[in-house]
Amino acid sequence: MLAKKGRINKHLLREILKRGTKIETRFILLKTLKINNQKSPKFAFIIPQRTAKKSTARNKIKRRARHITKKISHLFNSNSASVFLLKKGIDKLKFKELEDVFLEILQRAKTI
């Protein structure tokens, strides 16, 4: 689980989904927003039920995604808030492939 300072509250989540910059790959839709008075990067992960039917599979994907962001969090801009919407088919990826997909989309978004 992410530390409280690394999580996005529901008000900020709505704002990011509404006004954020959208970048999309085959498996991930990323919405980012720059926030000026923020000291550390913030993240949220959304995995719809159509992505994986079983909650255990969705939780596994979330754990992997959190681990990847925690591992590379020192590379992030401190004033960014990012929401990852994980799409269908992501549950079939191996950990290394998932890590590569995350790095690719974050580089395209210029958040790292």
mmCIF file of N, CA and C in Angstrom:
data_model
loop_
_atom_site.group_PDB
_atom_site.id
_atom_site.type_symbol
_atom_site.label_atom_id
_atom_site.label_comp_id
_atom_site.label_asym_id
_atom_site.label_seq_id
_atom_site.Cartn_x
_atom_site.Cartn_y
_atom_site.Cartn_z
ATOM 1 N N MET A 1 0.839 -1.180 0.000
ATOM 2 C CA MET A 1 0.000 0.000 0.000
ATOM 3 C C MET A 1 0.882 1.241 0.000
ATOM 4 N N LEU A 2 0.458 2.225 -0.725
ATOM 5 C CA LEU A 2 1.180 3.490 -0.769
ATOM 6 C C LEU A 2 0.999 4.249 0.536
ATOM 7 N N ALA A 3 2.010 5.028 0.889
ATOM 8 C CA ALA A 3 1.895 5.874 2.069
ATOM 9 C C ALA A 3 0.806 6.912 1.830
ATOM 10 N N LYS A 4 0.239 7.424 2.894
ATOM 11 C CA LYS A 4 -0.867 8.372 2.781
ATOM 12 C C LYS A 4 -0.479 9.604 1.956
ATOM 13 N N LYS A 5 0.763 10.051 2.096
ATOM 14 C CA LYS A 5 1.191 11.229 1.337
ATOM 15 C C LYS A 5 1.320 10.941 -0.161
ATOM 16 N N GLY A 6 1.343 9.664 -0.545
ATOM 17 C CA GLY A 6 1.453 9.291 -1.948
ATOM 18 C C GLY A 6 0.132 8.957 -2.606
ATOM 19 N N ARG A 7 -0.963 9.031 -1.847
ATOM 20 C CA ARG A 7 -2.282 8.683 -2.389
ATOM 21 C C ARG A 7 -3.054 9.931 -2.826
ATOM 22 N N ILE A 8 -4.018 9.705 -3.694
ATOM 23 C CA ILE A 8 -4.862 10.794 -4.198
ATOM 24 C C ILE A 8 -6.223 10.698 -3.519
ATOM 25 N N ASN A 9 -6.705 11.822 -2.973
ATOM 26 C CA ASN A 9 -8.049 11.803 -2.373
ATOM 27 C C ASN A 9 -9.105 11.933 -3.462
ATOM 28 N N LYS A 10 -10.367 11.728 -3.120
ATOM 29 C CA LYS A 10 -11.407 11.664 -4.153
ATOM 30 C C LYS A 10 -11.658 13.004 -4.835
ATOM 31 N N HIS A 11 -11.438 14.107 -4.136
ATOM 32 C CA HIS A 11 -11.639 15.421 -4.765
ATOM 33 C C HIS A 11 -10.563 15.674 -5.822
ATOM 34 N N LEU A 12 -9.326 15.339 -5.484
ATOM 35 C CA LEU A 12 -8.230 15.496 -6.436
ATOM 36 C C LEU A 12 -8.386 14.511 -7.593
ATOM 37 N N LEU A 13 -8.898 13.322 -7.318
ATOM 38 C CA LEU A 13 -9.130 12.322 -8.355
ATOM 39 C C LEU A 13 -10.113 12.843 -9.408
ATOM 40 N N ARG A 14 -11.206 13.428 -8.946
ATOM 41 C CA ARG A 14 -12.186 13.994 -9.883
ATOM 42 C C ARG A 14 -11.555 15.088 -10.746
ATOM 43 N N GLU A 15 -10.753 15.920 -10.112
ATOM 44 C CA GLU A 15 -10.115 17.020 -10.834
ATOM 45 C C GLU A 15 -9.127 16.495 -11.882
ATOM 46 N N ILE A 16 -8.368 15.474 -11.529
ATOM 47 C CA ILE A 16 -7.411 14.895 -12.475
ATOM 48 C C ILE A 16 -8.139 14.256 -13.648
ATOM 49 N N LEU A 17 -9.202 13.504 -13.367
ATOM 50 C CA LEU A 17 -9.944 12.852 -14.437
ATOM 51 C C LEU A 17 -10.614 13.863 -15.357
ATOM 52 N N LYS A 18 -10.955 15.017 -14.809
ATOM 53 C CA LYS A 18 -11.640 16.048 -15.589
ATOM 54 C C LYS A 18 -10.661 16.914 -16.388
ATOM 55 N N ARG A 19 -9.579 17.358 -15.733
ATOM 56 C CA ARG A 19 -8.683 18.323 -16.361
ATOM 57 C C ARG A 19 -7.312 17.786 -16.742
ATOM 58 N N GLY A 20 -7.005 16.556 -16.379
ATOM 59 C CA GLY A 20 -5.670 16.013 -16.585
ATOM 60 C C GLY A 20 -5.321 15.744 -18.036
ATOM 61 N N THR A 21 -4.031 15.665 -18.295
ATOM 62 C CA THR A 21 -3.517 15.325 -19.609
ATOM 63 C C THR A 21 -3.616 13.821 -19.794
ATOM 64 N N LYS A 22 -4.125 13.395 -20.954
ATOM 65 C CA LYS A 22 -4.370 11.974 -21.189
ATOM 66 C C LYS A 22 -3.315 11.408 -22.127
ATOM 67 N N ILE A 23 -2.738 10.274 -21.717
ATOM 68 C CA ILE A 23 -1.809 9.528 -22.551
ATOM 69 C C ILE A 23 -2.230 8.075 -22.482
ATOM 70 N N GLU A 24 -2.270 7.433 -23.651
ATOM 71 C CA GLU A 24 -2.837 6.093 -23.703
ATOM 72 C C GLU A 24 -1.914 5.127 -24.441
ATOM 73 N N THR A 25 -1.792 3.925 -23.877
ATOM 74 C CA THR A 25 -1.135 2.822 -24.559
ATOM 75 C C THR A 25 -2.144 1.683 -24.639
ATOM 76 N N ARG A 26 -1.684 0.541 -25.077
ATOM 77 C CA ARG A 26 -2.598 -0.593 -25.229
ATOM 78 C C ARG A 26 -3.166 -1.054 -23.891
ATOM 79 N N PHE A 27 -2.355 -0.997 -22.839
ATOM 80 C CA PHE A 27 -2.773 -1.538 -21.555
ATOM 81 C C PHE A 27 -3.067 -0.498 -20.479
ATOM 82 N N ILE A 28 -2.620 0.732 -20.655
ATOM 83 C CA ILE A 28 -2.763 1.750 -19.607
ATOM 84 C C ILE A 28 -3.240 3.063 -20.201
ATOM 85 N N LEU A 29 -4.159 3.705 -19.491
ATOM 86 C CA LEU A 29 -4.540 5.077 -19.778
ATOM 87 C C LEU A 29 -4.047 5.893 -18.586
ATOM 88 N N LEU A 30 -3.228 6.884 -18.847
ATOM 89 C CA LEU A 30 -2.641 7.699 -17.784
ATOM 90 C C LEU A 30 -3.187 9.104 -17.878
ATOM 91 N N LYS A 31 -3.660 9.625 -16.758
ATOM 92 C CA LYS A 31 -4.088 11.023 -16.667
ATOM 93 C C LYS A 31 -3.184 11.675 -15.626
ATOM 94 N N THR A 32 -2.534 12.755 -16.007
ATOM 95 C CA THR A 32 -1.641 13.463 -15.093
ATOM 96 C C THR A 32 -2.041 14.920 -14.987
ATOM 97 N N LEU A 33 -1.700 15.484 -13.849
ATOM 98 C CA LEU A 33 -1.980 16.886 -13.592
ATOM 99 C C LEU A 33 -0.863 17.437 -12.724
ATOM 100 N N LYS A 34 -0.373 18.603 -13.065
ATOM 101 C CA LYS A 34 0.661 19.271 -12.260
ATOM 102 C C LYS A 34 -0.021 20.064 -11.156
ATOM 103 N N ILE A 35 0.481 19.902 -9.934
ATOM 104 C CA ILE A 35 -0.065 20.608 -8.777
ATOM 105 C C ILE A 35 1.083 21.351 -8.105
ATOM 106 N N ASN A 36 0.942 22.638 -7.945
ATOM 107 C CA ASN A 36 2.056 23.476 -7.501
ATOM 108 C C ASN A 36 2.462 23.291 -6.043
ATOM 109 N N ASN A 37 1.528 23.169 -5.129
ATOM 110 C CA ASN A 37 1.863 23.154 -3.709
ATOM 111 C C ASN A 37 2.026 21.736 -3.157
ATOM 112 N N GLN A 38 2.500 20.828 -3.963
ATOM 113 C CA GLN A 38 2.630 19.425 -3.571
ATOM 114 C C GLN A 38 4.098 19.090 -3.343
ATOM 115 N N LYS A 39 4.391 18.324 -2.287
ATOM 116 C CA LYS A 39 5.774 18.008 -1.954
ATOM 117 C C LYS A 39 6.247 16.673 -2.505
ATOM 118 N N SER A 40 5.332 15.760 -2.775
ATOM 119 C CA SER A 40 5.716 14.452 -3.309
ATOM 120 C C SER A 40 4.714 14.011 -4.374
ATOM 121 N N PRO A 41 5.131 13.140 -5.290
ATOM 122 C CA PRO A 41 4.199 12.686 -6.332
ATOM 123 C C PRO A 41 3.074 11.848 -5.730
ATOM 124 N N LYS A 42 1.899 11.913 -6.349
ATOM 125 C CA LYS A 42 0.737 11.160 -5.871
ATOM 126 C C LYS A 42 0.233 10.253 -6.981
ATOM 127 N N PHE A 43 -0.305 9.085 -6.578
ATOM 128 C CA PHE A 43 -0.758 8.084 -7.536
ATOM 129 C C PHE A 43 -2.101 7.517 -7.140
ATOM 130 N N ALA A 44 -2.823 7.036 -8.150
ATOM 131 C CA ALA A 44 -4.050 6.254 -7.942
ATOM 132 C C ALA A 44 -4.113 5.232 -9.067
ATOM 133 N N PHE A 45 -4.672 4.077 -8.747
ATOM 134 C CA PHE A 45 -4.804 2.997 -9.723
ATOM 135 C C PHE A 45 -6.264 2.609 -9.812
ATOM 136 N N ILE A 46 -6.792 2.582 -11.029
ATOM 137 C CA ILE A 46 -8.180 2.194 -11.251
ATOM 138 C C ILE A 46 -8.169 0.963 -12.151
ATOM 139 N N ILE A 47 -8.790 -0.107 -11.659
ATOM 140 C CA ILE A 47 -8.879 -1.336 -12.434
ATOM 141 C C ILE A 47 -10.342 -1.734 -12.498
ATOM 142 N N PRO A 48 -10.998 -1.524 -13.643
ATOM 143 C CA PRO A 48 -12.409 -1.883 -13.764
ATOM 144 C C PRO A 48 -12.608 -3.396 -13.689
ATOM 145 N N GLN A 49 -13.801 -3.788 -13.349
ATOM 146 C CA GLN A 49 -14.113 -5.206 -13.222
ATOM 147 C C GLN A 49 -14.000 -5.927 -14.565
ATOM 148 N N ARG A 50 -14.208 -5.221 -15.668
ATOM 149 C CA ARG A 50 -14.087 -5.864 -16.975
ATOM 150 C C ARG A 50 -12.630 -6.204 -17.314
ATOM 151 N N THR A 51 -11.673 -5.586 -16.610
ATOM 152 C CA THR A 51 -10.261 -5.902 -16.812
ATOM 153 C C THR A 51 -9.951 -7.308 -16.333
ATOM 154 N N ALA A 52 -10.397 -7.617 -15.120
ATOM 155 C CA ALA A 52 -10.227 -8.951 -14.544
ATOM 156 C C ALA A 52 -11.453 -9.211 -13.684
ATOM 157 N N LYS A 53 -12.127 -10.296 -13.922
ATOM 158 C CA LYS A 53 -13.377 -10.584 -13.214
ATOM 159 C C LYS A 53 -13.167 -10.820 -11.725
ATOM 160 N N LYS A 54 -12.116 -11.562 -11.385
ATOM 161 C CA LYS A 54 -11.898 -11.915 -9.981
ATOM 162 C C LYS A 54 -11.144 -10.801 -9.256
ATOM 163 N N SER A 55 -11.581 -10.543 -8.058
ATOM 164 C CA SER A 55 -10.954 -9.473 -7.276
ATOM 165 C C SER A 55 -9.509 -9.812 -6.930
ATOM 166 N N THR A 56 -9.193 -11.092 -6.779
ATOM 167 C CA THR A 56 -7.815 -11.473 -6.471
ATOM 168 C C THR A 56 -6.885 -11.099 -7.619
ATOM 169 N N ALA A 57 -7.344 -11.255 -8.844
ATOM 170 C CA ALA A 57 -6.537 -10.873 -10.012
ATOM 171 C C ALA A 57 -6.353 -9.357 -10.063
ATOM 172 N N ARG A 58 -7.428 -8.605 -9.790
ATOM 173 C CA ARG A 58 -7.325 -7.134 -9.781
ATOM 174 C C ARG A 58 -6.376 -6.666 -8.678
ATOM 175 N N ASN A 59 -6.457 -7.293 -7.515
ATOM 176 C CA ASN A 59 -5.572 -6.925 -6.404
ATOM 177 C C ASN A 59 -4.113 -7.227 -6.730
ATOM 178 N N LYS A 60 -3.869 -8.335 -7.419
ATOM 179 C CA LYS A 60 -2.505 -8.692 -7.822
ATOM 180 C C LYS A 60 -1.943 -7.635 -8.769
ATOM 181 N N ILE A 61 -2.755 -7.198 -9.712
ATOM 182 C CA ILE A 61 -2.322 -6.166 -10.656
ATOM 183 C C ILE A 61 -2.017 -4.868 -9.902
ATOM 184 N N LYS A 62 -2.886 -4.505 -8.965
ATOM 185 C CA LYS A 62 -2.666 -3.282 -8.175
ATOM 186 C C LYS A 62 -1.388 -3.368 -7.363
ATOM 187 N N ARG A 63 -1.143 -4.528 -6.736
ATOM 188 C CA ARG A 63 0.085 -4.701 -5.948
ATOM 189 C C ARG A 63 1.318 -4.536 -6.823
ATOM 190 N N ARG A 64 1.284 -5.134 -7.993
ATOM 191 C CA ARG A 64 2.419 -5.007 -8.917
ATOM 192 C C ARG A 64 2.610 -3.563 -9.352
ATOM 193 N N ALA A 65 1.526 -2.895 -9.693
ATOM 194 C CA ALA A 65 1.610 -1.502 -10.140
ATOM 195 C C ALA A 65 2.154 -0.608 -9.025
ATOM 196 N N ARG A 66 1.674 -0.808 -7.799
ATOM 197 C CA ARG A 66 2.179 -0.020 -6.673
ATOM 198 C C ARG A 66 3.662 -0.263 -6.444
ATOM 199 N N HIS A 67 4.068 -1.517 -6.568
ATOM 200 C CA HIS A 67 5.476 -1.851 -6.367
ATOM 201 C C HIS A 67 6.354 -1.160 -7.417
ATOM 202 N N ILE A 68 5.898 -1.160 -8.652
ATOM 203 C CA ILE A 68 6.668 -0.519 -9.724
ATOM 204 C C ILE A 68 6.785 0.981 -9.477
ATOM 205 N N THR A 69 5.687 1.631 -9.116
ATOM 206 C CA THR A 69 5.742 3.081 -8.882
ATOM 207 C C THR A 69 6.587 3.408 -7.648
ATOM 208 N N LYS A 70 6.519 2.558 -6.640
ATOM 209 C CA LYS A 70 7.336 2.777 -5.444
ATOM 210 C C LYS A 70 8.820 2.627 -5.779
ATOM 211 N N LYS A 71 9.117 1.667 -6.638
ATOM 212 C CA LYS A 71 10.496 1.391 -7.035
ATOM 213 C C LYS A 71 11.103 2.550 -7.814
ATOM 214 N N ILE A 72 10.307 3.202 -8.648
ATOM 215 C CA ILE A 72 10.826 4.295 -9.477
ATOM 216 C C ILE A 72 10.344 5.673 -9.011
ATOM 217 N N SER A 73 9.823 5.766 -7.801
ATOM 218 C CA SER A 73 9.252 7.031 -7.322
ATOM 219 C C SER A 73 10.286 8.142 -7.206
ATOM 220 N N HIS A 74 11.545 7.794 -7.012
ATOM 221 C CA HIS A 74 12.576 8.832 -6.905
ATOM 222 C C HIS A 74 12.799 9.561 -8.239
ATOM 223 N N LEU A 75 12.324 8.990 -9.344
ATOM 224 C CA LEU A 75 12.471 9.616 -10.656
ATOM 225 C C LEU A 75 11.357 10.601 -10.990
ATOM 226 N N PHE A 76 10.253 10.561 -10.250
ATOM 227 C CA PHE A 76 9.077 11.367 -10.563
ATOM 228 C C PHE A 76 9.280 12.830 -10.200
ATOM 229 N N ASN A 77 8.577 13.694 -10.954
ATOM 230 C CA ASN A 77 8.489 15.108 -10.580
ATOM 231 C C ASN A 77 7.645 15.185 -9.324
ATOM 232 N N SER A 78 8.051 15.990 -8.370
ATOM 233 C CA SER A 78 7.339 16.028 -7.090
ATOM 234 C C SER A 78 5.984 16.724 -7.191
ATOM 235 N N ASN A 79 5.755 17.486 -8.233
ATOM 236 C CA ASN A 79 4.483 18.219 -8.334
ATOM 237 C C ASN A 79 3.481 17.533 -9.246
ATOM 238 N N SER A 80 3.640 16.233 -9.502
ATOM 239 C CA SER A 80 2.710 15.550 -10.399
ATOM 240 C C SER A 80 1.768 14.629 -9.635
ATOM 241 N N ALA A 81 0.560 14.540 -10.134
ATOM 242 C CA ALA A 81 -0.432 13.597 -9.619
ATOM 243 C C ALA A 81 -0.882 12.760 -10.811
ATOM 244 N N SER A 82 -0.803 11.446 -10.679
ATOM 245 C CA SER A 82 -1.078 10.553 -11.802
ATOM 246 C C SER A 82 -2.130 9.518 -11.451
ATOM 247 N N VAL A 83 -3.048 9.288 -12.390
ATOM 248 C CA VAL A 83 -4.062 8.246 -12.242
ATOM 249 C C VAL A 83 -3.839 7.245 -13.367
ATOM 250 N N PHE A 84 -3.658 6.000 -12.994
ATOM 251 C CA PHE A 84 -3.456 4.924 -13.960
ATOM 252 C C PHE A 84 -4.758 4.146 -14.083
ATOM 253 N N LEU A 85 -5.315 4.109 -15.272
ATOM 254 C CA LEU A 85 -6.489 3.296 -15.556
ATOM 255 C C LEU A 85 -5.979 2.086 -16.327
ATOM 256 N N LEU A 86 -6.015 0.926 -15.696
ATOM 257 C CA LEU A 86 -5.439 -0.280 -16.274
ATOM 258 C C LEU A 86 -6.500 -1.013 -17.084
ATOM 259 N N LYS A 87 -6.145 -1.378 -18.307
ATOM 260 C CA LYS A 87 -7.111 -1.923 -19.250
ATOM 261 C C LYS A 87 -7.055 -3.443 -19.333
ATOM 262 N N LYS A 88 -7.996 -3.963 -20.093
ATOM 263 C CA LYS A 88 -8.114 -5.397 -20.297
ATOM 264 C C LYS A 88 -6.849 -5.944 -20.963
ATOM 265 N N GLY A 89 -6.395 -7.090 -20.497
ATOM 266 C CA GLY A 89 -5.210 -7.732 -21.047
ATOM 267 C C GLY A 89 -3.972 -7.515 -20.217
ATOM 268 N N ILE A 90 -4.018 -6.563 -19.299
ATOM 269 C CA ILE A 90 -2.854 -6.283 -18.467
ATOM 270 C C ILE A 90 -2.575 -7.417 -17.487
ATOM 271 N N ASP A 91 -3.599 -8.195 -17.165
ATOM 272 C CA ASP A 91 -3.412 -9.301 -16.230
ATOM 273 C C ASP A 91 -2.603 -10.444 -16.840
ATOM 274 N N LYS A 92 -2.429 -10.444 -18.152
ATOM 275 C CA LYS A 92 -1.663 -11.493 -18.833
ATOM 276 C C LYS A 92 -0.167 -11.173 -18.893
ATOM 277 N N LEU A 93 0.205 -9.930 -18.580
ATOM 278 C CA LEU A 93 1.607 -9.524 -18.662
ATOM 279 C C LEU A 93 2.412 -10.046 -17.481
ATOM 280 N N LYS A 94 3.673 -10.353 -17.757
ATOM 281 C CA LYS A 94 4.601 -10.718 -16.688
ATOM 282 C C LYS A 94 5.083 -9.429 -16.033
ATOM 283 N N PHE A 95 5.705 -9.562 -14.867
ATOM 284 C CA PHE A 95 6.099 -8.389 -14.095
ATOM 285 C C PHE A 95 7.047 -7.485 -14.881
ATOM 286 N N LYS A 96 8.047 -8.053 -15.525
ATOM 287 C CA LYS A 96 9.024 -7.254 -16.269
ATOM 288 C C LYS A 96 8.347 -6.520 -17.433
ATOM 289 N N GLU A 97 7.421 -7.183 -18.119
ATOM 290 C CA GLU A 97 6.698 -6.529 -19.208
ATOM 291 C C GLU A 97 5.850 -5.383 -18.688
ATOM 292 N N LEU A 98 5.217 -5.598 -17.531
ATOM 293 C CA LEU A 98 4.402 -4.554 -16.911
ATOM 294 C C LEU A 98 5.268 -3.352 -16.528
ATOM 295 N N GLU A 99 6.442 -3.641 -16.002
ATOM 296 C CA GLU A 99 7.369 -2.572 -15.637
ATOM 297 C C GLU A 99 7.786 -1.769 -16.868
ATOM 298 N N ASP A 100 8.050 -2.442 -17.970
ATOM 299 C CA ASP A 100 8.422 -1.755 -19.213
ATOM 300 C C ASP A 100 7.284 -0.884 -19.738
ATOM 301 N N VAL A 101 6.042 -1.377 -19.645
ATOM 302 C CA VAL A 101 4.871 -0.604 -20.083
ATOM 303 C C VAL A 101 4.728 0.657 -19.228
ATOM 304 N N PHE A 102 4.920 0.519 -17.910
ATOM 305 C CA PHE A 102 4.834 1.677 -17.014
ATOM 306 C C PHE A 102 5.911 2.701 -17.349
ATOM 307 N N LEU A 103 7.146 2.246 -17.536
ATOM 308 C CA LEU A 103 8.233 3.176 -17.848
ATOM 309 C C LEU A 103 7.997 3.880 -19.179
ATOM 310 N N GLU A 104 7.492 3.149 -20.167
ATOM 311 C CA GLU A 104 7.216 3.739 -21.474
ATOM 312 C C GLU A 104 6.172 4.852 -21.382
ATOM 313 N N ILE A 105 5.068 4.582 -20.705
ATOM 314 C CA ILE A 105 4.003 5.582 -20.632
ATOM 315 C C ILE A 105 4.420 6.784 -19.781
ATOM 316 N N LEU A 106 5.208 6.553 -18.741
ATOM 317 C CA LEU A 106 5.667 7.666 -17.908
ATOM 318 C C LEU A 106 6.672 8.542 -18.645
ATOM 319 N N GLN A 107 7.488 7.937 -19.477
ATOM 320 C CA GLN A 107 8.421 8.719 -20.285
ATOM 321 C C GLN A 107 7.682 9.530 -21.336
ATOM 322 N N ARG A 108 6.656 8.941 -21.937
ATOM 323 C CA ARG A 108 5.841 9.683 -22.904
ATOM 324 C C ARG A 108 5.131 10.853 -22.252
ATOM 325 N N ALA A 109 4.734 10.676 -20.991
ATOM 326 C CA ALA A 109 4.035 11.740 -20.268
ATOM 327 C C ALA A 109 5.005 12.782 -19.713
ATOM 328 N N LYS A 110 6.288 12.498 -19.793
ATOM 329 C CA LYS A 110 7.340 13.385 -19.246
ATOM 330 C C LYS A 110 7.154 13.638 -17.761
ATOM 331 N N THR A 111 6.718 12.583 -17.063
ATOM 332 C CA THR A 111 6.586 12.691 -15.606
ATOM 333 C C THR A 111 7.862 12.222 -14.924
ATOM 334 N N ILE A 112 8.693 11.494 -15.653
ATOM 335 C CA ILE A 112 9.988 11.079 -15.087
ATOM 336 C C ILE A 112 11.094 11.602 -15.961
#
